[in-house]
Amino acid sequence: MKPSIITCSLLIIFLLFTSTISANTFKAYITPSFSASFLKFIDDSGTFLTSPNGTFKAAIFNPGAQQTSFYLCIIHVASSTITWSANRNRAVSNSGLMNLTLKGITISDKNGNNNPVWSTPPLRSQVDRLVLTDMGNLILLDPSNVSLWESFRYPTDTIVIGQRLSVGSSLSSSSSDSDLSPGNYNLTITSSDAILQWFGQTYWKLSMDTKAYKNSLSTVEYMAVNTTGFYLFGSDGTVPVYLVTLPVSNFRVATLDNYGHFIIKSFSFGTGWKQEFVGPDDGCGTPLACGRVGLCTDYDDPSSSSSSSSSSSPVCSCPQNFRVGSGNSGGCVPSNGSYSLPFSCNNNQSNSSLVVPSFLSLGNGLDYFHNIYSDPVMDSVDLSSCQDQCSKNCSCLGVFYRNSSGSCYVIENELGSILSSNNGANQDMFGFIKVSLGSTTTNDGTRDGETSQDGSGQFPVAAAVLLPVTGSTLLVAFLFFWWRRSIKSSKRQDMNKFGKTNNNNNPHSSGDLDAFYIPGLPRRFDYEELEKATDDFKTLIGSGGFGTVYKGVLSDNAVVAVKKIVNIGVQGKKDFCTEIAVIGNIHHVNLVKLKGFCVQGRHRFLVYEYMNRGSLDRTLFGGGPPLEWQERYDVALGTARGLAYLHAGCEHKIIHCDIKPENILLHDHFQAKISDFGLSKLLSPEQSGLFTTMRGTRGYLAPEWLTNSAITEKTDVYSFGMVLLELISGRKNCYFKSRSHSVDEDSNSGGRGGGGGGHNSSSSSMPGLIYFPLLALEKHEEGSYMDLADPRLEGRVTNEEVEKLVRIALCCVHEEPALRPNMAAVVGMLEGGTALPQPRIESLNFLRFYGRRFTEASMIAEENDENGGTPQGNSSSVTSGGSQVALVSYISSQSISGPR
Ligand SMILES: *[C@@H]1O[C@H](CO)[C@@H](O)[C@H](O)[C@H]1NC(C)=O
Ligand SMILES: *[C@@H]1O[C@H](CO)[C@@H](O)[C@H](O)[C@H]1NC(C)=O
Ligand SMILES: *[C@@H]1O[C@H](CO)[C@@H](O)[C@H](O)[C@H]1NC(C)=O
Ligand SMILES: *[C@@H]1O[C@H](CO)[C@@H](O)[C@H](O)[C@H]1NC(C)=O
Ligand SMILES: *[C@@H]1O[C@H](CO)[C@@H](O)[C@H](O)[C@H]1NC(C)=O
Ligand SMILES: *[C@@H]1O[C@H](CO)[C@@H](O)[C@H](O)[C@H]1NC(C)=O
Ligand SMILES: *[C@@H]1O[C@H](CO)[C@@H](O)[C@H](O)[C@H]1NC(C)=O
Ligand SMILES: *[C@@H]1O[C@H](CO)[C@@H](O)[C@H](O)[C@H]1NC(C)=O
């Protein structure tokens, strides 16, 4: 394989379908008669048209990689984001056809006897060409270049720069990532505002958002984004009525997500998506934040009082007289099984609505999102008049009553979540939900009559699963701040915190847990399901700090890696699920995808997508054929991209804390995927001590772990630099060669005899003993990089190629975290877009100290070996010595993974 770094740097693609860009899909326009289907363009994953500079493509596409629903989509290539879809109401199968004729575009399903499921409206004249512009507009042109039809005039859930959403029109959310049909949330532009609605109930207005700035009193004409901001433009089309100024970005979208958030975000190479504006921005702001009738409490995170308001954590529970509903939709149902929740009159329900309704009290101190944006239906009335008003109206599902003013608010059409204020406001606001007698089977599949109320029958976390809502961005925010705070505080405090958490959430005293569920969890598996999938845990494919990993095949034939978590610190189901919700919502092509989890009794499992090439350490250090240079390069770049995304791309920073070859998994074409991100928080304090030691022993531990300085994303950069050095040399950074012969005793050296040629430098000071990072520093000073390359690559890599990676690696391992580049910069260096940096020798001198310590340590270890002492025992007994910490962290490299 010839290195082709230039080609590589051209293809900076972050999400899925990276491999699909090939030169032959670059078509400037198409003419009638033309037809396209997914199957016809399967090599290009359905792409039949590309914009002139390749920014956008048009494709018959299956979002979410499912195989049943295909849409004609316009896709932003670099971010793999769908900005428009034609047939969102009616998907076609993979054999569905798009036809371009003189009359326009039609989409039909082959087995649907050619009746189009979608078509462009009748046009003024005949079509000459179909073009896709670099802004992402699909345009039908007539022979004199006049536009007959444009996709920009029919927005779905997103607008891009150059597109307008005019007054009276709406964006509507998609049902899910794989089903583009309209969901239940609308963003509508009125003559004075932009409003979000759910079944006719308003839950956000731009005019009431503190982040927006009112600039003019004229009436609103349209909404737009450009490279510098977000605007509602006034009637003359030039003066903004409302504006939100944003950082300069060349690609920005305003979109309504599947959970009802209106989001403005920008995309750039290197860092991925950056969220810039979200409405509503509090965790309880969306209508289903806690499911139907769920009680949402928005605790402000005390640690973030100095920072902005966007870090809050919604907690869900059920109001009085209600309990967690079973079934998949979450939400709460009446605790008294004789009652059921009503349906609005436009829903056909048999006879139970004929029963005279009564009202279940939710208690006081509550509110409902719509009340904030609407006027009461009546004022100065008593409660029973308010309830009567509701009883008479079949679309009324509940009332809120303010005692002090006698104001009566009604909930119409659909029941959302209830808001609870934790600051004592709204004490005189009372909530009531209309219920009818009779235990009917309700929409969410609950058979009210049969569920036990003593909590023994239902699995507590059942309700936590698959809530149709995610406050996960906020959860991530909260968790990040929580995590950062706990890192900042001393270890001892941390222990207390953990200890307390454990006691509160002892799995055998679940109790309260029934009242909680967490938005955004991925799929939940039964233990039995996993037992079956793994054939009773037959095929062990790995083991690590968290437990063992088994290969399995799910009922839909998806191959998975099932990770059995043992002895984790976070034992409470709720805490565990909270972590899972965070991890499950991080998606990137270079991060291993969490498909689901299992929490049952004492069992804790995580289900990941399966990586067919195993982990990097096995490929790199194992006895098989050596990785080619280009493959190593691709692994480095993929890993860097994944880390850059964790650090900056997913809005709220995630620090991995455990980057090492064991956690870098390989897929086809040596695509690197990082695993175990977000898991370090699941460890118990005792374990995190062990964990830290283990991490240090392997040599990926940044100096700040030892000096108690703040752990930042630069800690991961250090570990990445260490991995990069191992990719260069093809072996562990710390290893022995035996005194008596030249065969390595490094546990990882496998069948590789006689390696390490050219490693007898003065730096290793003893024959056969290598501390590679120091060797790299010395060779860098000499300028002889070839000595560092894996000798198995002889002749197949150039000095310049090695120099590039060595210099990047050395910059990553600077002792001073501030001098290390961030991961986005590392991506730029690897791709070639950013100039190669010069390592700062003054911040690398610590390697000489470590190298010396390593030498001494190795002698101790060898003595131990001769004495037959158990290495692990030794390392833990030395750990207590403060000044010896640095020493220990390099001793135990041998103690744990060394001579056996
Ligand atoms: C689309 O084109 C195909 C092949 O040209 C043709 O068989 C089919 O009838 C066309 N469908 C429609 C709805 O025009
Ligand atoms: C493609 O064209 C668009 C619109 O002119 C421009 O914003 C974008 O920067 C261009 N992209 C590239 C890669 O040239
Ligand atoms: C239409 O535009 C294309 C591309 O810009 C150009 O080649 C063609 O000559 C134009 N045709 C007319 C009739 O203006
Ligand atoms: C969203 O807006 C469309 C068009 O205005 C309307 O037909 C639809 O009913 C609305 N959906 C909801 C859930 O309000
Ligand atoms: C974006 O629109 C605003 C409002 O019209 C304008 O002031 C600004 O110059 C525009 N930005 C760019 C880069 O055109
Ligand atoms: C449930 O409600 C019914 C009807 O009001 C009542 O007769 C019954 O006592 C209630 N059950 C419980 C356990 O409160
Ligand atoms: C409501 O359901 C009943 C039986 O379930 C059915 O006979 C009736 O036609 C339905 N009414 C409407 C308006 O769908
Ligand atoms: C609905 O109620 C009517 C009268 O109250 C009764 O005759 C009918 O059998 C009921 N239907 C069902 C499906 O329960």
Tab-separated table of N, CA and C and ligand atoms in Angstrom, residues 170 172 183-186 197-200, ligand 4:
chain	number	residue	atom	x	y	z
A	170	SER	N	-43.322	26.582	8.481
A	170	SER	CA	-42.820	25.883	9.670
A	170	SER	C	-41.706	24.926	9.320
A	172	SER	N	-40.774	21.147	10.722
A	172	SER	CA	-41.303	20.146	11.646
A	172	SER	C	-40.261	19.072	11.870
A	183	GLY	N	-42.505	14.566	12.922
A	183	GLY	CA	-42.811	14.244	14.305
A	183	GLY	C	-43.802	15.241	14.873
A	184	ASN	N	-43.778	15.456	16.156
A	184	ASN	CA	-44.829	16.238	16.799
A	184	ASN	C	-44.419	17.661	17.165
A	185	TYR	N	-43.239	18.079	16.746
A	185	TYR	CA	-42.790	19.419	17.123
A	185	TYR	C	-42.730	20.318	15.888
A	186	ASN	N	-43.168	21.553	16.046
A	186	ASN	CA	-43.162	22.535	14.961
A	186	ASN	C	-42.460	23.804	15.389
A	197	GLN	N	-44.019	24.646	18.956
A	197	GLN	CA	-45.298	24.108	19.416
A	197	GLN	C	-45.313	22.597	19.364
A	198	TRP	N	-46.140	22.058	20.237
A	198	TRP	CA	-46.326	20.614	20.310
A	198	TRP	C	-47.825	20.403	20.462
A	199	PHE	N	-48.459	19.787	19.505
A	199	PHE	CA	-49.911	19.611	19.510
A	199	PHE	C	-50.616	20.919	19.880
A	200	GLY	N	-50.183	21.973	19.238
A	200	GLY	CA	-50.837	23.252	19.462
A	200	GLY	C	-50.461	23.947	20.759
B	4	LIG	C1	-47.083	21.336	12.424
B	4	LIG	O1	-47.351	22.246	11.376
B	4	LIG	C2	-48.053	21.676	10.291
B	4	LIG	C3	-48.173	22.731	9.245
B	4	LIG	O2	-48.436	23.957	9.798
B	4	LIG	C4	-49.407	21.171	10.768
B	4	LIG	O3	-50.077	20.556	9.708
B	4	LIG	C5	-49.183	20.144	11.858
B	4	LIG	O4	-50.401	19.718	12.376
B	4	LIG	C6	-48.354	20.726	12.960
B	4	LIG	N1	-48.044	19.665	13.891
B	4	LIG	C7	-48.158	19.805	15.205
B	4	LIG	C8	-47.803	18.624	16.014
B	4	LIG	O5	-48.518	20.848	15.716
